[in-house]
GROMACS .gro file of C-alpha atoms in nm:
model
  225
    1MET     CA    1   1.818  -5.399   0.733
    2LYS     CA    2   1.966  -5.118   0.529
    3THR     CA    3   2.269  -4.930   0.661
    4SER     CA    4   2.071  -4.606   0.710
    5SER     CA    5   1.804  -4.794   0.906
    6LYS     CA    6   2.069  -4.957   1.125
    7GLN     CA    7   2.223  -4.617   1.196
    8LEU     CA    8   1.884  -4.470   1.288
    9PHE     CA    9   1.813  -4.765   1.520
   10LEU     CA   10   2.152  -4.721   1.689
   11VAL     CA   11   2.094  -4.349   1.743
   12LEU     CA   12   1.750  -4.412   1.894
   13ALA     CA   13   1.889  -4.683   2.121
   14VAL     CA   14   2.166  -4.455   2.249
   15VAL     CA   15   1.923  -4.168   2.310
   16SER     CA   16   1.686  -4.399   2.499
   17LEU     CA   17   1.968  -4.536   2.715
   18ARG     CA   18   2.093  -4.184   2.790
   19SER     CA   19   1.742  -4.082   2.898
   20LEU     CA   20   1.725  -4.377   3.139
   21LEU     CA   21   2.065  -4.294   3.287
   22VAL     CA   22   1.992  -3.927   3.356
   23ALA     CA   23   1.636  -3.968   3.488
   24ALA     CA   24   1.733  -3.964   3.857
   25SER     CA   25   1.495  -3.712   4.014
   26ASP     CA   26   1.142  -3.747   4.152
   27PRO     CA   27   0.874  -3.803   3.887
   28ASP     CA   28   0.692  -3.493   3.767
   29PRO     CA   29   0.346  -3.452   3.922
   30LEU     CA   30   0.051  -3.493   3.687
   31GLN     CA   31  -0.179  -3.269   3.890
   32ASP     CA   32  -0.163  -2.951   4.099
   33PHE     CA   33  -0.116  -3.146   4.421
   34CYS     CA   34  -0.151  -3.488   4.579
   35VAL     CA   35  -0.209  -3.438   4.951
   36ALA     CA   36  -0.110  -3.753   5.138
   37VAL     CA   37  -0.361  -3.962   5.331
   38ASN     CA   38  -0.226  -4.130   5.643
   39GLU     CA   39  -0.381  -4.470   5.583
   40THR     CA   40  -0.157  -4.762   5.676
   41ASP     CA   41  -0.377  -5.008   5.489
   42ALA     CA   42  -0.375  -4.814   5.161
   43LYS     CA   43  -0.298  -5.041   4.867
   44VAL     CA   44  -0.259  -4.783   4.587
   45TYR     CA   45   0.016  -4.521   4.592
   46VAL     CA   46   0.050  -4.222   4.359
   47ASN     CA   47   0.373  -4.019   4.353
   48GLY     CA   48   0.470  -4.171   4.687
   49TRP     CA   49   0.152  -4.159   4.896
   50ILE     CA   50  -0.215  -4.217   4.815
   51CYS     CA   51  -0.387  -3.887   4.737
   52LYS     CA   52  -0.669  -3.722   4.926
   53ASP     CA   53  -0.988  -3.651   4.733
   54PRO     CA   54  -0.920  -3.303   4.584
   55THR     CA   55  -1.263  -3.184   4.700
   56THR     CA   56  -1.160  -3.239   5.064
   57VAL     CA   57  -0.819  -3.065   5.042
   58LYS     CA   58  -0.779  -2.773   5.283
   59THR     CA   59  -0.530  -2.489   5.324
   60ASP     CA   60  -0.392  -2.654   5.639
   61ASP     CA   61  -0.274  -2.948   5.426
   62PHE     CA   62  -0.003  -2.711   5.297
   63TYR     CA   63   0.077  -2.555   5.636
   64TYR     CA   64   0.301  -2.668   5.922
   65ALA     CA   65   0.264  -2.431   6.217
   66ALA     CA   66   0.578  -2.326   6.407
   67ALA     CA   67   0.772  -2.615   6.255
   68PHE     CA   68   1.119  -2.471   6.302
   69ASN     CA   69   1.077  -2.183   6.546
   70VAL     CA   70   1.252  -2.349   6.843
   71PRO     CA   71   1.505  -2.634   6.873
   72ARG     CA   72   1.411  -2.963   7.033
   73GLU     CA   73   1.608  -3.110   7.322
   74ILE     CA   74   1.941  -3.255   7.207
   75VAL     CA   75   2.000  -3.599   7.359
   76SER     CA   76   2.205  -3.765   7.083
   77PRO     CA   77   2.563  -3.858   7.182
   78TYR     CA   78   2.669  -3.675   6.864
   79GLY     CA   79   2.525  -3.348   6.999
   80VAL     CA   80   2.271  -3.285   6.722
   81ILE     CA   81   1.895  -3.308   6.672
   82LEU     CA   82   1.707  -3.318   6.340
   83THR     CA   83   1.352  -3.181   6.307
   84PRO     CA   84   1.199  -3.307   5.980
   85ALA     CA   85   0.932  -3.156   5.758
   86PHE     CA   86   0.842  -3.429   5.512
   87VAL     CA   87   0.512  -3.571   5.392
   88PRO     CA   88   0.410  -3.718   5.733
   89GLU     CA   89   0.448  -3.371   5.890
   90LEU     CA   90   0.334  -3.168   5.588
   91PRO     CA   91   0.103  -3.369   5.357
   92GLY     CA   92   0.096  -3.099   5.089
   93LEU     CA   93   0.459  -3.180   5.007
   94ASN     CA   94   0.353  -3.509   4.850
   95SER     CA   95   0.455  -3.526   4.480
   96GLN     CA   96   0.636  -3.190   4.499
   97GLY     CA   97   0.990  -3.333   4.505
   98LEU     CA   98   1.089  -3.142   4.820
   99GLY     CA   99   1.180  -3.211   5.182
  100LEU     CA  100   1.307  -2.992   5.467
  101THR     CA  101   1.487  -3.045   5.797
  102ARG     CA  102   1.605  -2.819   6.077
  103ILE     CA  103   1.933  -2.928   6.241
  104ASP     CA  104   2.047  -2.803   6.581
  105TYR     CA  105   2.397  -2.856   6.721
  106ILE     CA  106   2.552  -2.804   7.061
  107PRO     CA  107   2.918  -2.685   7.058
  108ASN     CA  108   3.123  -2.960   6.892
  109GLY     CA  109   2.801  -3.130   6.784
  110LEU     CA  110   2.849  -3.347   6.477
  111ASN     CA  111   2.610  -3.462   6.205
  112PRO     CA  112   2.811  -3.775   6.119
  113PRO     CA  113   2.918  -3.865   5.765
  114HIS     CA  114   2.617  -3.986   5.568
  115THR     CA  115   2.470  -3.993   5.218
  116HIS     CA  116   2.132  -3.929   5.057
  117PRO     CA  117   2.104  -4.165   4.759
  118ARG     CA  118   1.804  -3.989   4.604
  119ALA     CA  119   1.863  -3.618   4.662
  120THR     CA  120   2.092  -3.321   4.644
  121GLU     CA  121   2.105  -3.130   4.973
  122VAL     CA  122   2.138  -2.756   5.031
  123ILE     CA  123   2.217  -2.628   5.381
  124THR     CA  124   2.165  -2.270   5.503
  125VAL     CA  125   2.319  -2.171   5.836
  126LEU     CA  126   2.074  -1.991   6.064
  127GLU     CA  127   2.305  -1.928   6.359
  128GLY     CA  128   2.646  -2.034   6.484
  129THR     CA  129   2.951  -2.155   6.296
  130LEU     CA  130   2.967  -2.486   6.110
  131TYR     CA  131   3.245  -2.672   5.934
  132ALA     CA  132   3.078  -2.865   5.651
  133GLY     CA  133   3.202  -3.069   5.361
  134PHE     CA  134   3.160  -3.361   5.122
  135MET     CA  135   3.388  -3.622   4.966
  136THR     CA  136   3.407  -3.711   4.599
  137SER     CA  137   3.340  -4.064   4.478
  138VAL     CA  138   3.664  -4.083   4.276
  139ALA     CA  139   3.915  -4.265   4.497
  140ASP     CA  140   4.244  -4.155   4.346
  141PRO     CA  141   4.237  -4.021   4.612
  142ASN     CA  142   3.892  -3.910   4.731
  143THR     CA  143   3.882  -3.530   4.747
  144LEU     CA  144   3.737  -3.330   5.037
  145PHE     CA  145   3.545  -3.009   4.960
  146ALA     CA  146   3.485  -2.829   5.291
  147ARG     CA  147   3.477  -2.486   5.449
  148ILE     CA  148   3.362  -2.284   5.751
  149LEU     CA  149   3.002  -2.160   5.724
  150TYR     CA  150   2.853  -1.860   5.902
  151PRO     CA  151   2.491  -1.736   5.944
  152GLY     CA  152   2.336  -1.679   5.602
  153ASP     CA  153   2.591  -1.897   5.421
  154ILE     CA  154   2.470  -2.169   5.184
  155PHE     CA  155   2.650  -2.491   5.090
  156VAL     CA  156   2.557  -2.769   4.845
  157PHE     CA  157   2.609  -3.141   4.903
  158PRO     CA  158   2.579  -3.320   4.564
  159ARG     CA  159   2.345  -3.615   4.532
  160GLY     CA  160   2.471  -3.938   4.686
  161LEU     CA  161   2.807  -3.808   4.810
  162LEU     CA  162   2.933  -3.861   5.166
  163HIS     CA  163   2.901  -3.540   5.371
  164PHE     CA  164   2.896  -3.402   5.727
  165GLN     CA  165   2.867  -3.090   5.943
  166ILE     CA  166   3.021  -3.006   6.281
  167ASN     CA  167   2.964  -2.705   6.507
  168VAL     CA  168   3.306  -2.545   6.549
  169GLY     CA  169   3.176  -2.242   6.740
  170GLU     CA  170   3.146  -2.182   7.113
  171THR     CA  171   2.766  -2.148   7.108
  172ASN     CA  172   2.478  -2.358   6.978
  173ALA     CA  173   2.425  -2.360   6.601
  174SER     CA  174   2.129  -2.430   6.375
  175ALA     CA  175   2.073  -2.478   6.005
  176LEU     CA  176   1.792  -2.532   5.756
  177VAL     CA  177   1.837  -2.815   5.506
  178ALA     CA  178   1.642  -2.863   5.182
  179PHE     CA  179   1.631  -3.173   4.959
  180ASN     CA  180   1.509  -3.202   4.601
  181SER     CA  181   1.318  -3.517   4.694
  182GLN     CA  182   1.034  -3.592   4.932
  183ASN     CA  183   1.213  -3.919   5.015
  184PRO     CA  184   1.589  -3.855   4.990
  185GLY     CA  185   1.688  -4.162   5.189
  186VAL     CA  186   1.980  -4.161   5.429
  187VAL     CA  187   2.274  -4.394   5.490
  188ASN     CA  188   2.437  -4.291   5.818
  189ILE     CA  189   2.786  -4.441   5.821
  190PRO     CA  190   2.813  -4.515   6.198
  191ALA     CA  191   2.464  -4.665   6.204
  192ALA     CA  192   2.523  -4.857   5.881
  193LEU     CA  193   2.834  -5.021   6.027
  194PHE     CA  194   2.743  -5.062   6.394
  195GLN     CA  195   2.364  -5.065   6.425
  196LEU     CA  196   2.255  -5.303   6.149
  197GLU     CA  197   1.982  -5.564   6.201
  198PRO     CA  198   2.100  -5.835   6.187
  199PRO     CA  199   2.431  -5.692   6.307
  200LEU     CA  200   2.754  -5.691   6.114
  201SER     CA  201   2.994  -5.917   6.299
  202THR     CA  202   3.257  -5.767   6.527
  203GLU     CA  203   3.519  -5.963   6.332
  204ILE     CA  204   3.423  -5.790   6.006
  205ILE     CA  205   3.417  -5.447   6.170
  206ALA     CA  206   3.763  -5.510   6.314
  207LYS     CA  207   3.891  -5.603   5.968
  208ILE     CA  208   3.735  -5.292   5.810
  209PHE     CA  209   3.920  -5.058   6.047
  210LEU     CA  210   4.228  -5.280   6.100
  211ILE     CA  211   4.170  -5.283   6.476
  212ASP     CA  212   4.124  -5.557   6.734
  213GLU     CA  213   3.779  -5.693   6.811
  214SER     CA  214   3.759  -5.544   7.162
  215LEU     CA  215   3.799  -5.194   7.016
  216ALA     CA  216   3.544  -5.275   6.744
  217GLU     CA  217   3.294  -5.377   7.010
  218TYR     CA  218   3.365  -5.055   7.203
  219LEU     CA  219   3.297  -4.850   6.890
  220ARG     CA  220   2.971  -5.034   6.841
  221SER     CA  221   2.863  -4.951   7.196
  222ARG     CA  222   2.930  -4.580   7.138
  223SER     CA  223   2.768  -4.541   6.798
  224SER     CA  224   2.396  -4.499   6.872
  225PHE     CA  225   2.246  -4.200   6.687
   0.00000   0.00000   0.00000
């Protein structure tokens, strides 16, 4: 192979590899919409869910009535409740690379540290006062980016980074969250450590936190979300 041909091949290989590394978002839709069909026995999936016949699509497929107008009852020990608006609730979102959630917090309510491996998250405070932040992945040391948020404030949590919110006000708080994926995924740290199936052993949990096993078991008993 001539030197010029080798150089061209190398350039093309590098460009191809770079394209693979940066292609991390939802695939682009190849049609105007792909309204999801709730069929558990469906064998073919397009852009996430099997598509409804376009001739049967209706306006209501793109509409979710009163989705976020009132908070649901908060029963979580963390003092928060999440109300989702994803494809199961709003079929017209299928293939659009978007998901939404309303979060409600009682005073001192915490949305525990978690990550979304497939999406960037943007939070808008509707009411109340939140302290929100995320941690970088570079551990030399890990850096915390956090601040107090008030109604109307917007904060970005970069894709895949550990983040949280806590209501630091004296009244209930609420926020609207948007993801640039219809399936962002979530890894909740307390649940990931304490509520696995099959469970992570108490001995390993104790070693992770450098505590005795009785305290590790107590933490497990208090970590339901």
